[in-house]
CSV table of C-alpha atoms in Angstrom, one decimal:
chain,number,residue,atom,x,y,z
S,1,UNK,CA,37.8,10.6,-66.8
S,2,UNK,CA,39.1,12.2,-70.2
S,3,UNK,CA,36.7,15.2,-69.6
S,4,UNK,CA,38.0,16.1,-66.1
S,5,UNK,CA,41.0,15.9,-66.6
S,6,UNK,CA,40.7,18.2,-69.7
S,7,UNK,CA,38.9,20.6,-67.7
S,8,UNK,CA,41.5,20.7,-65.2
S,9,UNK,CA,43.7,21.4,-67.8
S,10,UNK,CA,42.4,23.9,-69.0
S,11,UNK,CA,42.2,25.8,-65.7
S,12,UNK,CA,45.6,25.7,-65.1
S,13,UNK,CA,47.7,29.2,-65.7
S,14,UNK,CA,49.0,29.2,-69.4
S,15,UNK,CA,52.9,30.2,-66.9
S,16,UNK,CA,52.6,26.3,-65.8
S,17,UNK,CA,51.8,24.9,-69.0
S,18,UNK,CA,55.9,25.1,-69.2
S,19,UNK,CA,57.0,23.2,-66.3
S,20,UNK,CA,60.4,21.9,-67.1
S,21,UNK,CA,60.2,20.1,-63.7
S,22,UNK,CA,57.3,17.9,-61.9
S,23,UNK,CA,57.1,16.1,-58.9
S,24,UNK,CA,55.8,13.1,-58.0
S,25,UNK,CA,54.9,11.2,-54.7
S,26,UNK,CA,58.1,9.7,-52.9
S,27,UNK,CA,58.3,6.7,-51.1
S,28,UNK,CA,58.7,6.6,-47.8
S,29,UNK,CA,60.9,4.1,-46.3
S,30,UNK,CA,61.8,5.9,-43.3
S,31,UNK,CA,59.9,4.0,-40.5
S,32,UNK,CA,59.1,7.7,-39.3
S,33,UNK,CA,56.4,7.6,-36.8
S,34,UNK,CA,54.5,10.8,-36.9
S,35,UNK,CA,51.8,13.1,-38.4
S,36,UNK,CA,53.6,14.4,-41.2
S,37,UNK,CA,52.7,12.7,-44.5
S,38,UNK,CA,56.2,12.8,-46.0
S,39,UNK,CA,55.4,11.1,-49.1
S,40,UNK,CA,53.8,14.4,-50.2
S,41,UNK,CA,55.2,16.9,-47.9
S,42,UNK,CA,59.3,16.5,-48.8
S,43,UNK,CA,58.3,16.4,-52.8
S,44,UNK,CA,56.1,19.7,-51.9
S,45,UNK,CA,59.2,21.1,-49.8
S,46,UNK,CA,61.9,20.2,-52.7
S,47,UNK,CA,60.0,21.6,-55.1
S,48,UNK,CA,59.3,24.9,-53.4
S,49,UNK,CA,62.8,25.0,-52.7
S,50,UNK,CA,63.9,24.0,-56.2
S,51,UNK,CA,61.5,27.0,-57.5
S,52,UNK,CA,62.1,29.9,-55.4
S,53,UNK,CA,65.9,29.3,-54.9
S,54,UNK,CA,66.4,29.4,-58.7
S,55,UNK,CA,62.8,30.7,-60.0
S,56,UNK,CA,62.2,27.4,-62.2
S,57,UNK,CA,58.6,26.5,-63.2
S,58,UNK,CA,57.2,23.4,-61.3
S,59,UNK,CA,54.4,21.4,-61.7
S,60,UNK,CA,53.7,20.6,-57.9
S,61,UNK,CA,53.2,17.1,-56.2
S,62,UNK,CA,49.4,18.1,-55.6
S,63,UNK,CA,48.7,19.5,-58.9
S,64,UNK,CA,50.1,16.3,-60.8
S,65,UNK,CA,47.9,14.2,-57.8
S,66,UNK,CA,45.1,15.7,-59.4
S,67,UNK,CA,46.0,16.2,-63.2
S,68,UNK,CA,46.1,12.0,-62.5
S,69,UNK,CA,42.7,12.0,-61.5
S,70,UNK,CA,43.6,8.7,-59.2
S,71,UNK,CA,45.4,7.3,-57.0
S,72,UNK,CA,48.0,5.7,-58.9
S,73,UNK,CA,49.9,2.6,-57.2
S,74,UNK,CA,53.3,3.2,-59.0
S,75,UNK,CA,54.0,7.0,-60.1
S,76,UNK,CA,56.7,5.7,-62.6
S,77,UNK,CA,54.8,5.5,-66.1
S,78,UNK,CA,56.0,6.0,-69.5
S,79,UNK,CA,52.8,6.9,-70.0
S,80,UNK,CA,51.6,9.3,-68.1
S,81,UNK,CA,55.3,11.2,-68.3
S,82,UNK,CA,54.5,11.8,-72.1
S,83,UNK,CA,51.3,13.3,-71.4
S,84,UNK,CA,52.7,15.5,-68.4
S,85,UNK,CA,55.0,16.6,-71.2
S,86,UNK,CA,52.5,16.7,-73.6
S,87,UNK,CA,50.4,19.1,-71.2
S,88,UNK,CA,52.8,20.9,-69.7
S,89,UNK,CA,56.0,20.9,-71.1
S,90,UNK,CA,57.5,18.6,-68.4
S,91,UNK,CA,61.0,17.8,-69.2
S,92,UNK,CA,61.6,15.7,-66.1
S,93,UNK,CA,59.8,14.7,-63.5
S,94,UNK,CA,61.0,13.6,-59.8
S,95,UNK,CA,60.8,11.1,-57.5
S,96,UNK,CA,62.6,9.6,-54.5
S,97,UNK,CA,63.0,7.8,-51.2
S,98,UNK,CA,62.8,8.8,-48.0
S,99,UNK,CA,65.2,6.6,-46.6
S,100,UNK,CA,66.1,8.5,-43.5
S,101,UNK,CA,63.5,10.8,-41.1
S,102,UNK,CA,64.4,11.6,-38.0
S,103,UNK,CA,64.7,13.5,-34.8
S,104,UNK,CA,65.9,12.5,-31.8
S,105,UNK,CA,66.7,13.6,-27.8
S,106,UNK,CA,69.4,12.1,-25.7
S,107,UNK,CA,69.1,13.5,-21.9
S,108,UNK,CA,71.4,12.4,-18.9
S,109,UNK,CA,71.1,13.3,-15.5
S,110,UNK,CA,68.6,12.6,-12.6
S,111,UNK,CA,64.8,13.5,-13.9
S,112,UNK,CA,63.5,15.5,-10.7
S,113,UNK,CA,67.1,17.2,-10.2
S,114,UNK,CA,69.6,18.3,-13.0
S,115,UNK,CA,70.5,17.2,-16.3
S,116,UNK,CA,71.6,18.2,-19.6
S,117,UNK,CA,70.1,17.5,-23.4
S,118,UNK,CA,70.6,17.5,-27.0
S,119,UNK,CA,68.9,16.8,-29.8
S,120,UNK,CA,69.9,15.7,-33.5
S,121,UNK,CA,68.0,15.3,-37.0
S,122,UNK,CA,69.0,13.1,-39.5
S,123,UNK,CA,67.5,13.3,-43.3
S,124,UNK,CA,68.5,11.1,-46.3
S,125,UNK,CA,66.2,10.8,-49.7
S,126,UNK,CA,67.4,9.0,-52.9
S,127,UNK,CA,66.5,11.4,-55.2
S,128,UNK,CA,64.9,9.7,-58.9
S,129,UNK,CA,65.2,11.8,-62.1
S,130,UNK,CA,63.0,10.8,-64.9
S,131,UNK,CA,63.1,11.8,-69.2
S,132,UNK,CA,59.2,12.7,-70.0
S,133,UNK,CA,60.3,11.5,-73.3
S,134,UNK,CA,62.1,7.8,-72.7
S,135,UNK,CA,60.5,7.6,-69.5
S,136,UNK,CA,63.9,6.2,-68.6
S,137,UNK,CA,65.3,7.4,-65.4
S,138,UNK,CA,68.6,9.6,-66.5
S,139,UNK,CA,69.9,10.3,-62.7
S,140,UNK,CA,70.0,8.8,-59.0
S,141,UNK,CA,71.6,11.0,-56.0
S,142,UNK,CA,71.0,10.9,-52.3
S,143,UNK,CA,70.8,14.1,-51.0
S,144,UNK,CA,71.3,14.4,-47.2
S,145,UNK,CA,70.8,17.4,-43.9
S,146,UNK,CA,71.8,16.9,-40.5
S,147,UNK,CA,71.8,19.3,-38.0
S,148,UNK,CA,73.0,18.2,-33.8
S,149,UNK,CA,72.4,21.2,-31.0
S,150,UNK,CA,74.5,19.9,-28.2
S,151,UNK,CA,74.4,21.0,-24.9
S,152,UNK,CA,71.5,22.9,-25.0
S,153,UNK,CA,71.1,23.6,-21.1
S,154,UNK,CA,70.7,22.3,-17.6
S,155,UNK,CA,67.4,21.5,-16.8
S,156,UNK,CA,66.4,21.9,-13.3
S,157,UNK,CA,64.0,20.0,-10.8
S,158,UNK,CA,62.3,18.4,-13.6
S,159,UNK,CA,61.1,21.6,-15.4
S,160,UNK,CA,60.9,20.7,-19.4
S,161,UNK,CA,63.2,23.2,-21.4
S,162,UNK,CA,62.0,25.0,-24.1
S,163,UNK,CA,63.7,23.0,-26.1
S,164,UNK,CA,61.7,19.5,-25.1
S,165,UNK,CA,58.7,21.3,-25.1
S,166,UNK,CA,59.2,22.0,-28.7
S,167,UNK,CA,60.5,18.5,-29.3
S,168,UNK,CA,57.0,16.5,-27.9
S,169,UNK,CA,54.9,19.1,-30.3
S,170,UNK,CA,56.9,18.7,-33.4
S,171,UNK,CA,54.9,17.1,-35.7
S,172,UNK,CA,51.4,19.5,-34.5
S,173,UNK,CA,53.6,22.6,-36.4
S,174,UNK,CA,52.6,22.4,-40.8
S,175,UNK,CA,55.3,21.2,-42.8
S,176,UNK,CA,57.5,23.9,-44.2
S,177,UNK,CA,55.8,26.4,-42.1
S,178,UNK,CA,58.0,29.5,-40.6
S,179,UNK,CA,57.7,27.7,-36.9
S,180,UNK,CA,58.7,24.4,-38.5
S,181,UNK,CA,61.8,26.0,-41.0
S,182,UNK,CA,63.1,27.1,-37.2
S,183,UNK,CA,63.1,24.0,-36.0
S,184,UNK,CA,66.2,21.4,-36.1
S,185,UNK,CA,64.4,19.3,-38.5
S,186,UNK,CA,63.5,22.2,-40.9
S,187,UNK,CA,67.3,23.0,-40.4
S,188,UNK,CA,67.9,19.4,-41.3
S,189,UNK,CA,65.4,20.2,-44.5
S,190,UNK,CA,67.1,23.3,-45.3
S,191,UNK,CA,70.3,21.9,-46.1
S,192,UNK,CA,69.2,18.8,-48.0
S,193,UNK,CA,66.9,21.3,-50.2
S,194,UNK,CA,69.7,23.0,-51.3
S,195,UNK,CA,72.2,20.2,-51.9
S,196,UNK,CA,69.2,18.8,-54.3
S,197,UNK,CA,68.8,22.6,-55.9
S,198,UNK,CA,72.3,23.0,-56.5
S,199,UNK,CA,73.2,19.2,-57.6
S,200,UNK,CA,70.2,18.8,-60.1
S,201,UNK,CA,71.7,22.3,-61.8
S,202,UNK,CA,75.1,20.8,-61.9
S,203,UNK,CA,73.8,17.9,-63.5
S,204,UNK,CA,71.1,18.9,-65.8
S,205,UNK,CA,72.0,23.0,-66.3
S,206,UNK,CA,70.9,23.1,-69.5
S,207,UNK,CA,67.0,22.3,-67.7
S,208,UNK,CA,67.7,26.1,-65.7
S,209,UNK,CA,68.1,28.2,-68.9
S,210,UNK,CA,66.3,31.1,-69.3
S,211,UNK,CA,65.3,30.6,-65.2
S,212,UNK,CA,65.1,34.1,-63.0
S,213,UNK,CA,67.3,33.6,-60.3
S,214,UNK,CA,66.2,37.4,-59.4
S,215,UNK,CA,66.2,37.8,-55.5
S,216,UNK,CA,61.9,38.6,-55.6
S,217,UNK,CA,58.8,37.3,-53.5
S,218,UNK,CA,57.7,34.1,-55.3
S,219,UNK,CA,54.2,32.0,-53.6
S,220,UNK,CA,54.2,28.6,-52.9
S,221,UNK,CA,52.8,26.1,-50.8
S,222,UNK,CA,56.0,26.7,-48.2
S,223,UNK,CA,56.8,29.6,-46.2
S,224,UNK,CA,60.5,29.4,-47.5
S,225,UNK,CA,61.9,32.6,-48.4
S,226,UNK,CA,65.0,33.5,-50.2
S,227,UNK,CA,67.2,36.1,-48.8
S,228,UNK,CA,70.4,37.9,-49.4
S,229,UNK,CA,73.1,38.4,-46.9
S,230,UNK,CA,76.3,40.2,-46.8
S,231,UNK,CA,79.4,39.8,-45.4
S,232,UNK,CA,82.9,40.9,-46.6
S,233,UNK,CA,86.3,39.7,-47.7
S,234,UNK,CA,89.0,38.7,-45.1
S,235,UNK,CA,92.0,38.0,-46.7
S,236,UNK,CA,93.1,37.4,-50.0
S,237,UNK,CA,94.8,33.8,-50.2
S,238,UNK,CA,96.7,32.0,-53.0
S,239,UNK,CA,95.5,30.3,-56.0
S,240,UNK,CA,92.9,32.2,-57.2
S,241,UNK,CA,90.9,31.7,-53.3
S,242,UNK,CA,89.5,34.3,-51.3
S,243,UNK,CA,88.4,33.9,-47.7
S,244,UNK,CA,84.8,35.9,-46.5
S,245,UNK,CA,83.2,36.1,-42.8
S,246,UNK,CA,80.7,34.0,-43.9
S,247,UNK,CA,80.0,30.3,-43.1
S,248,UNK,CA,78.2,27.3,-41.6
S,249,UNK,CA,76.3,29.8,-38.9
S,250,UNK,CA,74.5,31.7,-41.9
S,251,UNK,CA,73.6,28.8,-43.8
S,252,UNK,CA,76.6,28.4,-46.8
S,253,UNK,CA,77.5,25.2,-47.9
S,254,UNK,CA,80.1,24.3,-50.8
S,255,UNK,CA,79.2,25.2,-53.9
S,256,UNK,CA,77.2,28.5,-53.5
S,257,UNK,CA,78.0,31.4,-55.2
S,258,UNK,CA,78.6,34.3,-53.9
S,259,UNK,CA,79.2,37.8,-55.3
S,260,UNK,CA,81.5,40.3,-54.5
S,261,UNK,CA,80.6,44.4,-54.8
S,262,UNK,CA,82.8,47.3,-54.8
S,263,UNK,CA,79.8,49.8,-53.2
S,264,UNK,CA,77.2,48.5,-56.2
S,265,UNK,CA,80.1,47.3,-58.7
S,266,UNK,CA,79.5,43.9,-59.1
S,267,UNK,CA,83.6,43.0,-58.9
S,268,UNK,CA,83.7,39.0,-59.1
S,269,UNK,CA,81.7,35.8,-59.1
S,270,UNK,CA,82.7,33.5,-56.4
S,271,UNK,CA,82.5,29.8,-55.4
S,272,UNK,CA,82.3,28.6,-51.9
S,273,UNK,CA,84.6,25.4,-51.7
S,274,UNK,CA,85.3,25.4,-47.9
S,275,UNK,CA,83.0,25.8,-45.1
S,276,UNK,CA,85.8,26.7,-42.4
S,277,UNK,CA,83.7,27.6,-39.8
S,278,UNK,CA,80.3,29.3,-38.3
S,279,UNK,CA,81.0,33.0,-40.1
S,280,UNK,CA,84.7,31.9,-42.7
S,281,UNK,CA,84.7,30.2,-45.8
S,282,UNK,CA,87.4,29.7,-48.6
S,283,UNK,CA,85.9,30.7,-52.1
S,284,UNK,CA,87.3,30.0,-55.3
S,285,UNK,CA,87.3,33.1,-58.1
S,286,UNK,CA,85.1,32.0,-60.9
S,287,UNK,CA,85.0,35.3,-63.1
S,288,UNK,CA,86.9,38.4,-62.0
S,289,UNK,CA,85.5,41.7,-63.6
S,290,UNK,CA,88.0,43.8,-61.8
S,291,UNK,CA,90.5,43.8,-58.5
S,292,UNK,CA,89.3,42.0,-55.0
S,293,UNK,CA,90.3,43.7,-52.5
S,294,UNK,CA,89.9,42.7,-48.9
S,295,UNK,CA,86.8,44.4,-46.8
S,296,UNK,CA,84.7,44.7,-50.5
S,297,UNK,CA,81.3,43.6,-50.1
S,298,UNK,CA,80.6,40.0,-50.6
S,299,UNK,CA,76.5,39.2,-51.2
S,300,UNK,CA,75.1,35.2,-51.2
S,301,UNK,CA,71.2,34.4,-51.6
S,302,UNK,CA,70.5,31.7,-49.1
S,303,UNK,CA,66.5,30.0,-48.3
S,304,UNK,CA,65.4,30.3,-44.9
């Protein structure tokens, strides 16, 4: 047992051997009925998330699987978080529930005529934070994404919609996948992911030093990919707030920050505390390097 697992530490890239995070298998307590295994599949989609949204080292759910060399019926061990430390310079390590996981259809109407449908998906998870040094668990949030496409259509005569079609075959589509990050549950995903990426920096910031938030390709076991958009300033309010074209429908939530250019000039740092609408937020000015002034450039890395 000793020798494989230092063999298989030694194959690791000397880049991982400084983890500050890890991830663990999460319980499921979801009652969620399909293929998806989402004990491993939402610690594998967090931690992408966590690692190309603010380019932290991981130690993936699958890679400390295997550094365990078993299967391990309770993840939570003093132990073995001192020699993930010890190995990799874990500083905490992760774990959850699943306490929510699902999707669901409502239709009305008569079957072989007319009707209309909608669809909703619901995601909660108790997020577990864990010292590799006291083994002591230092923080519990839930983190939370639900996304409801209302009246999607009339379906006629009987004939499924695209969007029922895409329902029944869900669960055939790889976790995480570009198909499945299109799909009202990855868009349910999406915005729990960054709630948990921008709440564990709040909490534990001093665990992102020295991070690359750099908008670049990084690989992972997701096809998540970070992006930048741009939109523009609208108005210039009171209080130190500033309103941009930018909302709900391009994927901001409160607490992303935002930057604002004069051409390249970076001008200000700014804080999205309102989500007003599809494309309009309020934003709050963190640092100002110069005058805002309305129609400058405002640019905001998202993951899709």
């Amino acid at each position: 047992m000793r020798v494989k697992v230092l063999l298989f530490v030694f194959a690791f890239n000397i880049a991982q051997s400084q983890s500050k995070f890890a991830f663990i298998p999460f319980e499921d307590m979801s009652k969620f009925k399909g293929r998806w295994n989402l004990k491993l599949e939402i610690p594998r989609y967090l931690g992408d998330f966590l690692m190309k949204f603010y380019g932290v080292e991981i130690l993936p759910v699958d890679s400390v699987i295997r550094f365990s060399g078993e299967a391990k019926p309770n993840w939570v061990d003093i132990f073995f978080f001192s020699e993930l430390n010890k190995w990799f310079g874990v500083r905490y390590v992760i774990g959850g529930k699943i306490l929510v996981f699902n999707v669901s259809r409502f239709a009305t109407g008569f079957p072989e005529m007319a009707g209309y449908e909608s669809y909703s998906a619901d995601v909660e998870i108790e997020i577990e934070v864990y010292n590799t040094f006291s083994g002591e668990r230092v923080l519990i949030f839930g983190i939370s994404g639900e996304v409801k496409e209302q009246g999607l259509g009339l379906t006629l005569l009987g004939k499924p919609t695209e969007k029922y079609t895409q329902f029944y075959s869900l669960d055939l589509l790889r976790f995480g996948s570009k198909e499945f990050n299109q799909t009202i549950i990855g868009k349910a995903m999406n915005k729990a992911g960054l709630e948990f990426a921008m709440r564990l920096k709040g909490y534990i910031p001093e665990a992102f030093s020295g991070s690359d938030e750099s908008l670049r390709e990084i690989e992972g076991v997701t096809e998540l990919k970070v992006v930048e958009i741009k939109g523009k300033i609208l108005h210039i309010g009171k209080q130190n707030l500033v309103y941009i074209n930018l909302g709900s429908g391009d994927g901001l939530v409160p607490g992303v920050i935002a930057y604002v250019y004069d051409i390249d000039k970076k001008i200000a740092d700014i804080e999205v505390v309102d989500v007003v609408d599809s494309h309009l937020s309020a934003c709050k000015v963190l640092n100002s390097f110069g005058e805002i002034r309305k129609d400058f450039e405002v640019r905001v890395k998202i993951v899709k």
